[in-house]
Amino acid sequence: MTIDECKDIENLEQPFLEYAKIVDSEDEEISKKNESIGMVLLSTCVAVCGSFEFGSCVGYSAPTQSGIRNDLKLTLAEYSMFGSIITVGAMIGAITSGRIADFIGRKGAMRMSAIFCITGWLAVYFSMGTLVLDMGRFLTGFGIGIFSYVVPVFIAEIAPKNLRGGLTTINQLMIVCGSSVAYLLGTVITWRNLALTGILPCTLLLVGLFFIPESPRWLAKVGLEKEFEAALRKLRGKDADVSREAAGIQAYVDTLQSLPKTRILDLFGSKYIQSVIIGVGLMVFQQFIGINGIGFYASQTFESAGLSNSNIGTIAYAVVQVPITVVGAFLMDRSGRRPLLMVSATGTFVGCFLTGASFYLKGSGILLEWVPILAVSGVLVYISAFSIGMGAVPWVIMSEIFPIHVKSAAGSLVVLVNWLGAWAVSYTFSFLMAWTATGTFMLYAGFGLLTVLFVAKVVPETKGKTLEEIQAIINS
């Protein structure tokens, strides 16, 4: 550890130790007071409507490709633009989300995001050509880009310490649920009607926001002391003593405001470069193992493999995601981050290899009756492996490896890289498949192997370690 890093820790240590003592005392006090968590649960349920909307938007393109291309006479390039432009909107939304949430509040940001998504879905529903169709997809992307930041932040800021981990995992689970529901509904209703179903989570969110409080931590940050205490009391219950927790939050906010501001360019200095390599590297590999290509165009893959009814594969894809994601959430704090990542990346390699092999057999005219079975099996292995680790763990590690005063700048950089990778993969997938389906999946399989090597050589285990311990490991 460098001298500068030691000074940083010394400067941060005392305020945060004081904050920890306050929080521990507050937890003991609250446990004696019959604290009500009903409002916390209601607030979480309202917020994760945004997560469900996120999944609905991402999952929309997979079951609708044939319908949209046939009805609107889209070329492959035009549909690829439609499928991928959501990532461009999400990238812009995610980059601006921090400032938006700080300026108009967490509830204001969620309300704004819902309005963008509703506008986008209506544009998709009424579209008669590519311009309005793409504009609608872009607007939904911008909306979910904001949701991707503000929903987990809001949940973390309202939840009691003992419930924070469990409640924040609901965010990822609801994203997967939204995607799976879109896959399932898309097999039985038209693409226009499926667009209308995307409005429902936003409507529930907009209504629910009238009944839940704003984040107390944001209210404290902007100096609204009366509103801050009222929101905290509403969340903790009328019989709970919130004085200690209020003091702890105020001390935490004061400490954050005293820390130096960091720009993105500052992250490339020797002090943070190792953390940047880990965070950016994980996001690059998360995308370039092909998740947004395979997920966005699952039905196309099954059709190309010769499956007589691609809806069967799409339904199986949707059903597998949810329980595997739940398993991954339980394993994250038990098995550790690194083993889960390595098992997950290995599984994506196996899944892509099997799918690529199925297209090779088809091209060679060998064992043709096994081609659809092998393709569906490969994709299901792939999505199972991705859901158990590579989907959520990179985001968890990203939140752990950066010192608290650089998280904002680091988060913007990592999100930018992630969405750029998502756009590149989702846009090029159809073209790669048209060129060589076997090569496409073997390329993703290769990135799966590289991910295993990257995690083994570069990524530290962060399970059960404090911020200072993680920083010492990274910079040793």
PDB file of C-alpha atoms in Angstrom, residues 149-261:
ATOM      1  CA  TYR A 149     -28.826   3.461 -11.011  1.00  0.00           C
ATOM      2  CA  VAL A 150     -31.599   4.928  -8.904  1.00  0.00           C
ATOM      3  CA  VAL A 151     -33.514   1.769  -7.883  1.00  0.00           C
ATOM      4  CA  PRO A 152     -30.652  -0.008  -6.039  1.00  0.00           C
ATOM      5  CA  VAL A 153     -29.494   3.306  -4.569  1.00  0.00           C
ATOM      6  CA  PHE A 154     -32.984   4.089  -3.240  1.00  0.00           C
ATOM      7  CA  ILE A 155     -33.397   0.623  -1.716  1.00  0.00           C
ATOM      8  CA  ALA A 156     -29.972   0.762  -0.058  1.00  0.00           C
ATOM      9  CA  GLU A 157     -30.730   4.199   1.383  1.00  0.00           C
ATOM     10  CA  ILE A 158     -34.118   3.309   2.939  1.00  0.00           C
ATOM     11  CA  ALA A 159     -33.379  -0.205   4.239  1.00  0.00           C
ATOM     12  CA  PRO A 160     -32.275  -0.963   7.813  1.00  0.00           C
ATOM     13  CA  LYS A 161     -28.753  -2.340   8.049  1.00  0.00           C
ATOM     14  CA  ASN A 162     -29.869  -5.904   8.796  1.00  0.00           C
ATOM     15  CA  LEU A 163     -32.165  -6.035   5.742  1.00  0.00           C
ATOM     16  CA  ARG A 164     -30.122  -4.079   3.220  1.00  0.00           C
ATOM     17  CA  GLY A 165     -28.390  -7.035   1.558  1.00  0.00           C
ATOM     18  CA  GLY A 166     -31.537  -9.088   1.116  1.00  0.00           C
ATOM     19  CA  LEU A 167     -33.634  -6.199  -0.169  1.00  0.00           C
ATOM     20  CA  THR A 168     -31.052  -5.020  -2.706  1.00  0.00           C
ATOM     21  CA  THR A 169     -30.867  -8.502  -4.266  1.00  0.00           C
ATOM     22  CA  ILE A 170     -34.556  -8.134  -5.156  1.00  0.00           C
ATOM     23  CA  ASN A 171     -33.472  -5.573  -7.754  1.00  0.00           C
ATOM     24  CA  GLN A 172     -31.560  -8.122  -9.845  1.00  0.00           C
ATOM     25  CA  LEU A 173     -34.250 -10.762  -9.313  1.00  0.00           C
ATOM     26  CA  MET A 174     -36.991  -8.463 -10.616  1.00  0.00           C
ATOM     27  CA  ILE A 175     -34.926  -7.568 -13.693  1.00  0.00           C
ATOM     28  CA  VAL A 176     -34.750 -11.260 -14.532  1.00  0.00           C
ATOM     29  CA  CYS A 177     -38.462 -11.696 -13.779  1.00  0.00           C
ATOM     30  CA  GLY A 178     -39.342  -8.828 -16.111  1.00  0.00           C
ATOM     31  CA  SER A 179     -37.244 -10.314 -18.883  1.00  0.00           C
ATOM     32  CA  SER A 180     -38.740 -13.771 -18.400  1.00  0.00           C
ATOM     33  CA  VAL A 181     -42.316 -12.451 -18.413  1.00  0.00           C
ATOM     34  CA  ALA A 182     -41.612 -10.560 -21.650  1.00  0.00           C
ATOM     35  CA  TYR A 183     -40.282 -13.764 -23.224  1.00  0.00           C
ATOM     36  CA  LEU A 184     -43.340 -15.748 -22.111  1.00  0.00           C
ATOM     37  CA  LEU A 185     -45.959 -13.158 -23.080  1.00  0.00           C
ATOM     38  CA  GLY A 186     -44.259 -12.579 -26.406  1.00  0.00           C
ATOM     39  CA  THR A 187     -45.001 -16.167 -27.408  1.00  0.00           C
ATOM     40  CA  VAL A 188     -48.776 -15.704 -27.064  1.00  0.00           C
ATOM     41  CA  ILE A 189     -49.548 -12.037 -27.877  1.00  0.00           C
ATOM     42  CA  THR A 190     -48.580  -9.675 -30.708  1.00  0.00           C
ATOM     43  CA  TRP A 191     -45.599  -7.367 -30.525  1.00  0.00           C
ATOM     44  CA  ARG A 192     -47.835  -4.296 -30.295  1.00  0.00           C
ATOM     45  CA  ASN A 193     -49.801  -5.707 -27.353  1.00  0.00           C
ATOM     46  CA  LEU A 194     -46.555  -6.756 -25.687  1.00  0.00           C
ATOM     47  CA  ALA A 195     -45.446  -3.121 -25.885  1.00  0.00           C
ATOM     48  CA  LEU A 196     -48.587  -2.105 -23.996  1.00  0.00           C
ATOM     49  CA  THR A 197     -47.810  -4.565 -21.188  1.00  0.00           C
ATOM     50  CA  GLY A 198     -44.561  -2.669 -20.647  1.00  0.00           C
ATOM     51  CA  ILE A 199     -46.596   0.329 -19.509  1.00  0.00           C
ATOM     52  CA  LEU A 200     -48.097  -1.536 -16.529  1.00  0.00           C
ATOM     53  CA  PRO A 201     -44.985  -1.610 -14.258  1.00  0.00           C
ATOM     54  CA  CYS A 202     -44.467   2.112 -14.875  1.00  0.00           C
ATOM     55  CA  THR A 203     -48.075   2.868 -14.002  1.00  0.00           C
ATOM     56  CA  LEU A 204     -47.800   0.906 -10.759  1.00  0.00           C
ATOM     57  CA  LEU A 205     -44.579   2.764  -9.967  1.00  0.00           C
ATOM     58  CA  LEU A 206     -46.090   6.205 -10.601  1.00  0.00           C
ATOM     59  CA  VAL A 207     -49.092   5.428  -8.384  1.00  0.00           C
ATOM     60  CA  GLY A 208     -46.959   3.830  -5.669  1.00  0.00           C
ATOM     61  CA  LEU A 209     -44.628   6.823  -5.427  1.00  0.00           C
ATOM     62  CA  PHE A 210     -47.477   8.876  -3.931  1.00  0.00           C
ATOM     63  CA  PHE A 211     -47.580   6.550  -0.906  1.00  0.00           C
ATOM     64  CA  ILE A 212     -43.895   6.167  -0.030  1.00  0.00           C
ATOM     65  CA  PRO A 213     -41.366   8.618   1.429  1.00  0.00           C
ATOM     66  CA  GLU A 214     -38.317  10.084  -0.254  1.00  0.00           C
ATOM     67  CA  SER A 215     -34.889   8.706   0.655  1.00  0.00           C
ATOM     68  CA  PRO A 216     -33.952  10.138   4.082  1.00  0.00           C
ATOM     69  CA  ARG A 217     -30.296  10.205   3.100  1.00  0.00           C
ATOM     70  CA  TRP A 218     -30.996  12.343   0.046  1.00  0.00           C
ATOM     71  CA  LEU A 219     -33.143  14.689   2.130  1.00  0.00           C
ATOM     72  CA  ALA A 220     -30.300  15.002   4.640  1.00  0.00           C
ATOM     73  CA  LYS A 221     -27.825  15.595   1.832  1.00  0.00           C
ATOM     74  CA  VAL A 222     -29.809  18.548   0.441  1.00  0.00           C
ATOM     75  CA  GLY A 223     -30.410  20.021   3.888  1.00  0.00           C
ATOM     76  CA  LEU A 224     -34.146  19.318   4.300  1.00  0.00           C
ATOM     77  CA  GLU A 225     -33.927  18.432   7.993  1.00  0.00           C
ATOM     78  CA  LYS A 226     -37.635  18.346   8.864  1.00  0.00           C
ATOM     79  CA  GLU A 227     -38.504  16.271   5.791  1.00  0.00           C
ATOM     80  CA  PHE A 228     -35.519  14.018   6.537  1.00  0.00           C
ATOM     81  CA  GLU A 229     -36.719  13.159  10.051  1.00  0.00           C
ATOM     82  CA  ALA A 230     -40.322  12.753   8.918  1.00  0.00           C
ATOM     83  CA  ALA A 231     -39.304  10.337   6.131  1.00  0.00           C
ATOM     84  CA  LEU A 232     -37.111   8.319   8.493  1.00  0.00           C
ATOM     85  CA  ARG A 233     -39.902   8.079  11.071  1.00  0.00           C
ATOM     86  CA  LYS A 234     -42.354   6.972   8.381  1.00  0.00           C
ATOM     87  CA  LEU A 235     -39.964   4.221   7.302  1.00  0.00           C
ATOM     88  CA  ARG A 236     -39.120   2.983  10.780  1.00  0.00           C
ATOM     89  CA  GLY A 237     -42.582   3.180  12.337  1.00  0.00           C
ATOM     90  CA  LYS A 238     -44.232   5.676  14.657  1.00  0.00           C
ATOM     91  CA  ASP A 239     -43.029   3.864  17.808  1.00  0.00           C
ATOM     92  CA  ALA A 240     -39.376   3.656  16.766  1.00  0.00           C
ATOM     93  CA  ASP A 241     -36.757   5.975  18.211  1.00  0.00           C
ATOM     94  CA  VAL A 242     -34.983   7.360  15.125  1.00  0.00           C
ATOM     95  CA  SER A 243     -32.752   9.880  16.882  1.00  0.00           C
ATOM     96  CA  ARG A 244     -29.650   7.697  16.853  1.00  0.00           C
ATOM     97  CA  GLU A 245     -30.101   6.607  13.263  1.00  0.00           C
ATOM     98  CA  ALA A 246     -30.744  10.207  12.227  1.00  0.00           C
ATOM     99  CA  ALA A 247     -27.515  11.280  13.914  1.00  0.00           C
ATOM    100  CA  GLY A 248     -25.633   8.462  12.201  1.00  0.00           C
ATOM    101  CA  ILE A 249     -26.979   9.393   8.765  1.00  0.00           C
ATOM    102  CA  GLN A 250     -26.120  13.055   9.302  1.00  0.00           C
ATOM    103  CA  ALA A 251     -22.576  12.143  10.386  1.00  0.00           C
ATOM    104  CA  TYR A 252     -22.208   9.933   7.305  1.00  0.00           C
ATOM    105  CA  VAL A 253     -23.474  12.675   4.977  1.00  0.00           C
ATOM    106  CA  ASP A 254     -21.123  15.230   6.562  1.00  0.00           C
ATOM    107  CA  THR A 255     -18.193  12.843   6.081  1.00  0.00           C
ATOM    108  CA  LEU A 256     -19.039  12.285   2.407  1.00  0.00           C
ATOM    109  CA  GLN A 257     -19.298  15.995   1.747  1.00  0.00           C
ATOM    110  CA  SER A 258     -15.865  16.558   3.264  1.00  0.00           C
ATOM    111  CA  LEU A 259     -14.196  14.084   0.892  1.00  0.00           C
ATOM    112  CA  PRO A 260     -12.443  15.392  -2.250  1.00  0.00           C
ATOM    113  CA  LYS A 261     -14.292  15.336  -5.575  1.00  0.00           C
TER     114      LYS A 261
END
